[in-house]
Amino acid sequence: MNKAAPLQHNFFTPNVWLLIFFMGSGAVFAFFRFFYGFGSITNLNAAYPFGIWIAFDVACGVALAAGGFTTAAIVEIFGRDKYHALVRPAILTAFIGYFLVGLAVFFDLGKYYNIWHALVYWNGTSVLFEVAWCVMLYLTVLGIENIPAVVEQFKGKVNLPGQMASFNKPSEWLLGKADNILNRTMAFFVIAGVVLSFGHQSSLGTMMLIAPYKLHDLWYTPLSPLLFLTSAVSVGLPMVIFEASLATVLFKRKPETELLADIAKYIPLFLGTYLLLRIGDLAYRGVLAQAFDGSVQGNSFLVEFALFAVPYFMLKRRKIRRDALKLFLCAFSVILGVVLNRFNVFLIGMDMGPEFNYFPSVGEFAVTFAFLAFGVFLYRLGVNYLPILEEQ
Amino acid sequence: MDISRRKFLQIGAVASGSVVCAGVKPASARDLREPNPEWLGMLNDTTRCIGCKACQVACKKENKLPMESTLNESANVGRDVYDAPRGLSERTYTLIKMQQDEENGKTTFVKTQCMHCSEPACASACIVGALKKQENGAVAYDSGLCMGCRYCMVACPFNVPQFEWQNAIPSIKKCTLCRETKLKEGKPTACSSVCPAGAISFGKRSDLIKLARKRIEKDPELYQDHIYGEKEVGGTGVLYLARPKMQFASLGLPAFKYRTVAGLTESIQHRIFQYFIPPIAVYSVLGGIMYRNQSRKKNGGEEGGSHE
């Protein structure tokens, strides 16, 4: 098994400057949101209180961070050690993803300074209550799961310059202690991470079920929590493949096609389960016909379904899995499917009556792009200075 | 590797099965609570309303709400004017809307405001419990607790809670049933006390239902035999009467079912977290699998035990 090592590339490439540009423009709009109210930059209204910041930054953010817990489960719990190279990048991405979800929630809360209230004032009937707790706990767990990379990089090498030198010893002691404790307790956190993911991936699916008269029949189902969970599990590996493929191109690394093609064999298994549940549920509730009524919602459902079904049939074939480009496209299709599904549940499938409409404003897009750029920026920072990707 | 594909599937089935059983039971599991007869509320008799909007003005004055200029009146007239916004807003807690029946084409004035539900979806949804059903029947909002997540707006089937989109530090705004002002002094709500047509009656919910029944019985020609809000979404504190053949849905009062809006989410939440059994079960199953794999790895020796 190869060792992971920091890339140590030159950090400020033109790509990174582009990311900084996006982050900057998002920050400008964020300024208005914080000092002049939501009305100054968003298209949110009385009937659409949740916009793209919740639908994409939070709902999709959580789903797309599923690579973390699925790879951790496959490798650490089910013992498939040969995929070990994929764990650290997946865990780092999940950590960044959840960190950004937290940040996005902070942006979207009217009284953001009360965000800590979720810790103190409990309302057990609220789905959000559970989502909030799981996100907080899982973010902590992900933080802990990332510590070994930090320890590996700096243990025995702490050498702060000048006045800070007095912190060298305590830092070393802390790193040693963390290494020691984590070696013995990591299993606990790995399983906790998976259980917490199960918990709130599914409870995000429960969220919009509080609006039976607003959410379209195609998505209003008691099975929604399970569908959210299984679709999140399905998108876990495609996210890993997606990122690894991009990293190969952008960081000019040797392709990991063998490994990715191999682990991709699990995807049809997960996707199949999801599709079976989805179709079964629609048929059982007798609403399948609504998918073909030509409405925006019906068509949106059909696209969503195709984005899941096509890669399911494609990835069953070994030949396609071994083709780097086709594998990438299949993975991307699943990702788009999950994104569209979350949009359908949170926005497109929500009908508040003919008087109201919502389409995200430029400002909302800018802030969302800023979050995306910030995520890529943090990932780049992580792999550049910490042992995340394996040496080649 | 030693877990066969079949085992993997089996374990997966057990794990997901336990989640399914725990999470997805029929929504009917939760019982409907009976509305408390002592709760205060209002009866809006749409047959009596003349659309004068005195209630709207009284509400604005009582709650010291700023005026809304949807048509730039303040610029034209030189001062703010109480006007007619299209819907409830953070500055308008109650509103008279003229509605037209789809079938007979007749128009009716209908008052909108918070319905003060018996089992408010907003209160069920609120992450910190900033919205709560009070002893007196009002659904009260605590802006100090609120995080501004707006999930209550998603949850409310009547789209009542409003958000201060223009404020840097926004709160949720909605009808308070004059809880802090009038009710405290034992007086009826501002809107009901100014109604010149006797269209708004204030009182205990149980009394209002009796009153409504009496009106229906006394004048079956004038009223249809249905009190909107008596059973809808588990009962509401604000009730409505309408003329015969008038569809409540055409009055902006949708034909909601009699079960509570939050029934499904609450029963799912309840089952997933009942005594923490499901999460602990999943944890144990996964722990067991992990332990087995690791001990096999150890037994298989350092070299290659972990490879397929």
XYZ file of C-alpha atoms in Angstrom, chain A residues 96-97 143 154 160 170 209 212 275 342 381:
11
model
C -15.463 20.283 3.898
C -18.974 19.550 2.632
C -13.199 16.612 12.170
C 3.264 17.432 11.794
C 7.247 27.303 14.809
C 2.743 21.814 23.883
C -43.257 15.890 4.596
C -48.683 17.599 2.682
C -34.796 2.500 -7.971
C -33.293 17.365 -3.862
C -5.552 23.515 0.510
